[in-house]
PDB file of C-alpha atoms in Angstrom:
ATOM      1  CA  UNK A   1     -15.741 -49.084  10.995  1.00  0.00           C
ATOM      2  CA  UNK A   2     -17.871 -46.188  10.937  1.00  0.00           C
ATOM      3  CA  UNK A   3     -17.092 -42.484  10.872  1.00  0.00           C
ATOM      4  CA  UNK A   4     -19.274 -39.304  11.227  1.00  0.00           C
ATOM      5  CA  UNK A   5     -18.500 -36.351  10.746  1.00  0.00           C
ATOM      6  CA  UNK A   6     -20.961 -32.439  11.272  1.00  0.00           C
ATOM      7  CA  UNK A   7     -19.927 -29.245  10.847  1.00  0.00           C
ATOM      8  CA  UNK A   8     -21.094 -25.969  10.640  1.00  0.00           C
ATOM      9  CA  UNK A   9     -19.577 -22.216  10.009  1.00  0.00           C
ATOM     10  CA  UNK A  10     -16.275 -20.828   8.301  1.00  0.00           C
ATOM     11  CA  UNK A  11     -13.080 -21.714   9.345  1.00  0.00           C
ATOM     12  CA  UNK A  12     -12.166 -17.576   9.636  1.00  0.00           C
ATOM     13  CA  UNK A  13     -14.636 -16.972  12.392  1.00  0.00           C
ATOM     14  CA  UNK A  14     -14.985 -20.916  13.721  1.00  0.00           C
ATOM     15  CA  UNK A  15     -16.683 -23.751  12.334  1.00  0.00           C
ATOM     16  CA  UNK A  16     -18.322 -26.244  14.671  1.00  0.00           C
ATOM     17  CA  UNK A  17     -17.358 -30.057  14.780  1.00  0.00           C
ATOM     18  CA  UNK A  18     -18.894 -32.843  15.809  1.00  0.00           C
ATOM     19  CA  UNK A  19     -16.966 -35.861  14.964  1.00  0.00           C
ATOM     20  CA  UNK A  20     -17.534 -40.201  16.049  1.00  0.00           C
ATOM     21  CA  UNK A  21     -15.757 -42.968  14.997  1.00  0.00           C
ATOM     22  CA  UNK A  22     -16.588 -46.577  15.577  1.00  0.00           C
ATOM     23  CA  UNK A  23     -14.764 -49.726  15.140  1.00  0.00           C
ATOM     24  CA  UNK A  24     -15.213 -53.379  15.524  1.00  0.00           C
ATOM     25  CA  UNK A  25     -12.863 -56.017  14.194  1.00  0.00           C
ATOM     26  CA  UNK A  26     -13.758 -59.456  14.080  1.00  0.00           C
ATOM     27  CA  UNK A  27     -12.900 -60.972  17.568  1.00  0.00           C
ATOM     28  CA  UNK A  28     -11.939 -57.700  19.135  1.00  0.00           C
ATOM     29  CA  UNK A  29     -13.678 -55.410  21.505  1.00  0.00           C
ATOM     30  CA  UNK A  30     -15.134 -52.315  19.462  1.00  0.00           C
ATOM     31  CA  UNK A  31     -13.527 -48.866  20.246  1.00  0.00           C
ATOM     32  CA  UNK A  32     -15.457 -45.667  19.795  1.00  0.00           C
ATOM     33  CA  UNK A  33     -14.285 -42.071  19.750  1.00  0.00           C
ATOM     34  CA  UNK A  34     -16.534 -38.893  20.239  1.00  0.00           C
ATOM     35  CA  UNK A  35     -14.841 -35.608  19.882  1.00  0.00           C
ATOM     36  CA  UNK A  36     -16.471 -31.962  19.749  1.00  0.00           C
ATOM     37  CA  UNK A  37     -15.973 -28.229  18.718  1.00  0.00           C
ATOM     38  CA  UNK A  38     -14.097 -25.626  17.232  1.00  0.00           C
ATOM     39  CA  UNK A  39     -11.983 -25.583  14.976  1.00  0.00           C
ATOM     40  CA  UNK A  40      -9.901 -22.206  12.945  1.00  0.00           C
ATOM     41  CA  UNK A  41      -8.000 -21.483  10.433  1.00  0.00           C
ATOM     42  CA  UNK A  42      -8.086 -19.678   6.415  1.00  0.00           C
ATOM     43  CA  UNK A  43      -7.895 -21.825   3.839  1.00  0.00           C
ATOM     44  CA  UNK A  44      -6.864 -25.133   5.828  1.00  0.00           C
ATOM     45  CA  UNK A  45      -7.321 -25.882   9.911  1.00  0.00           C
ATOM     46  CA  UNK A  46      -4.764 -24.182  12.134  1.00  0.00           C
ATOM     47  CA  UNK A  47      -6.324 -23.669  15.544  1.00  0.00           C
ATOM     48  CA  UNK A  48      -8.460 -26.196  17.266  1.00  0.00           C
ATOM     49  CA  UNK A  49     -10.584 -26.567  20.500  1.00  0.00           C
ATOM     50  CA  UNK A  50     -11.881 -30.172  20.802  1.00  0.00           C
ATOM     51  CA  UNK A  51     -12.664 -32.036  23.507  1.00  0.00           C
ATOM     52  CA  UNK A  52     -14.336 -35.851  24.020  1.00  0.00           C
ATOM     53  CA  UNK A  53     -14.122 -39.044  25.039  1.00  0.00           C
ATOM     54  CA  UNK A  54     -13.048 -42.763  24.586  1.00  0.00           C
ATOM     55  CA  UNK A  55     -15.900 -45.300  25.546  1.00  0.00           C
ATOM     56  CA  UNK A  56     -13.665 -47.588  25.379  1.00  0.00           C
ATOM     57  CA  UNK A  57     -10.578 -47.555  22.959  1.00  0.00           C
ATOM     58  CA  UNK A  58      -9.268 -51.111  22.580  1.00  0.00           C
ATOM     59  CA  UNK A  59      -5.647 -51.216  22.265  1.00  0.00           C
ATOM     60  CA  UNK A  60      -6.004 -54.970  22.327  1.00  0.00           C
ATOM     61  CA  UNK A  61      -7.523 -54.266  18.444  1.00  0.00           C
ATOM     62  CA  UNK A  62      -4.980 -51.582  17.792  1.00  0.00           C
ATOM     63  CA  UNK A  63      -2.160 -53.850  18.190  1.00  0.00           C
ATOM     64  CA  UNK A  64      -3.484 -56.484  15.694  1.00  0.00           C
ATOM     65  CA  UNK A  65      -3.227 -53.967  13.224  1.00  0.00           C
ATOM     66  CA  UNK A  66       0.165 -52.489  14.562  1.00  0.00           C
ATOM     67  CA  UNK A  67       2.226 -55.406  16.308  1.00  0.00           C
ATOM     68  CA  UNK A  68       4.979 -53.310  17.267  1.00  0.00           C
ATOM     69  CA  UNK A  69       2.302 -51.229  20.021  1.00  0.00           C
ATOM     70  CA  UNK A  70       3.599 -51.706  23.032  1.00  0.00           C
ATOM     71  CA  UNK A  71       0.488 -52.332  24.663  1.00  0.00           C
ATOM     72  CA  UNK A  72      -3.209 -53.706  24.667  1.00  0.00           C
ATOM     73  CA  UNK A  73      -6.271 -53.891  26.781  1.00  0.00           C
ATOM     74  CA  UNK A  74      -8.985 -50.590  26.971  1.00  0.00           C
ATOM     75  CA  UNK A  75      -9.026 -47.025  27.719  1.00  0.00           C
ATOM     76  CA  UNK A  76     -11.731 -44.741  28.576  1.00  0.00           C
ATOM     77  CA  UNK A  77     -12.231 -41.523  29.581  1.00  0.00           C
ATOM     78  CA  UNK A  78     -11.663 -37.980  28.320  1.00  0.00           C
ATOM     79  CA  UNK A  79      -9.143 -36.124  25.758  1.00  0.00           C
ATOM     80  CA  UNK A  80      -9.100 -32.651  24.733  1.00  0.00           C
ATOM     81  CA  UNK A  81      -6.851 -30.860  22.262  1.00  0.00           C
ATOM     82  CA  UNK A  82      -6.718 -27.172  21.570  1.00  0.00           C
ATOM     83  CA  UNK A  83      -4.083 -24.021  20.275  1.00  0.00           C
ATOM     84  CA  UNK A  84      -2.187 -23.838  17.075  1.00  0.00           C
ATOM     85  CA  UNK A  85      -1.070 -26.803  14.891  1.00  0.00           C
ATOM     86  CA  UNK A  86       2.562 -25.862  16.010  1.00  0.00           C
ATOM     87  CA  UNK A  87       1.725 -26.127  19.359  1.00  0.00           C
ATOM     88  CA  UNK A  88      -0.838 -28.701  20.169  1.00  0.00           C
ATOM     89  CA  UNK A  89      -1.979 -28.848  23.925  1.00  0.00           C
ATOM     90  CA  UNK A  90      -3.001 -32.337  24.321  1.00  0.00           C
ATOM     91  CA  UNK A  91      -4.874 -33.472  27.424  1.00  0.00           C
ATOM     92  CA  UNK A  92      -5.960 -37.012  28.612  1.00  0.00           C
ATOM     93  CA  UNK A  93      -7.352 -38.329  31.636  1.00  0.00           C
ATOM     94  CA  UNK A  94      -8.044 -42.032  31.502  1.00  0.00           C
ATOM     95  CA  UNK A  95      -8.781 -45.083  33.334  1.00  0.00           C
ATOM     96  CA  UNK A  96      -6.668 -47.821  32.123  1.00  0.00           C
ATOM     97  CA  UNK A  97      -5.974 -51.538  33.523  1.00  0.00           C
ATOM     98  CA  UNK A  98      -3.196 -50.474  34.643  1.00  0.00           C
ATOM     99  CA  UNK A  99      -4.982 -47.481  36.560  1.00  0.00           C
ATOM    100  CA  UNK A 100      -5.660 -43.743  36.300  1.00  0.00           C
ATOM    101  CA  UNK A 101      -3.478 -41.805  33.482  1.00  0.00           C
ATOM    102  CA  UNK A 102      -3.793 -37.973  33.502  1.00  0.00           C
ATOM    103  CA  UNK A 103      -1.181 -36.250  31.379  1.00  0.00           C
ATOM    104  CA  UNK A 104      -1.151 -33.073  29.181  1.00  0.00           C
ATOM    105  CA  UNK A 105       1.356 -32.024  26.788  1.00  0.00           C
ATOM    106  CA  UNK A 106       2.229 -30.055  23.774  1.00  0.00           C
ATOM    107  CA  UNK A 107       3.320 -31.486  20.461  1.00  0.00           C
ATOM    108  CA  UNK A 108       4.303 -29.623  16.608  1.00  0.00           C
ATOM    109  CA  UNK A 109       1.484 -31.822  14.631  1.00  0.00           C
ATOM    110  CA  UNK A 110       1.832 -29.271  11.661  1.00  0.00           C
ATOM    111  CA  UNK A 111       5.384 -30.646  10.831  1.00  0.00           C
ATOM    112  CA  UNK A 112       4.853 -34.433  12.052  1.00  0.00           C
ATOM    113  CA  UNK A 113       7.426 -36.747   9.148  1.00  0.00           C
TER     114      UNK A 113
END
């Protein structure tokens, strides 16, 4: 797989993210992840603004790599996360085989164990 990461600026007042990841496992379809802006904080992150997309995200390869996922085929669409560590907004809206998903939610991913 393939990552890239860009940024620019200080965590204090903001630094700017641009982040892609690509993967392609033998005999899979390939999954790729885009995923841009802000993200806050003083010596480590603590805020975050992001936003991007899935183009697609293959569960199909997913689950060789975790058999216990519940699930397979490919996503796409759009994600965003932004606020505090502690309290996560998390917001997808994806077409799936299944059909349409939408959801948003919040989630603590400062104390995840």
């Amino acid at each position: 797989g393939q990552l890239r990461v860009e940024a620019d600026g200080e965590l204090p007042t903001g630094m700017a993210v641009q982040l892609s990841a690509f993967q392609a496992l033998a005999g899979y379809p390939s999954s790729t992840i885009r995923l841009a802006g802000t993200l806050f904080g003083d010596t480590a992150v603590s805020v975050v603004d992001l936003a991007g997309t899935v183009e697609p995200l293959s569960f199909t390869a997913v689950r060789s790599m975790l058999p216990d996922l519940p699930v397979s085929g490919e996503v796409r669409g759009s994600v965003g996360f932004a606020g505090s560590l502690e309290d996560l907004e998390i917001d997808v809206d994806l077409e799936t085989p299944a059909g349409p998903l939408a959801a948003v939610g919040t989630v603590n991913v400062a104390d995840l164990e």
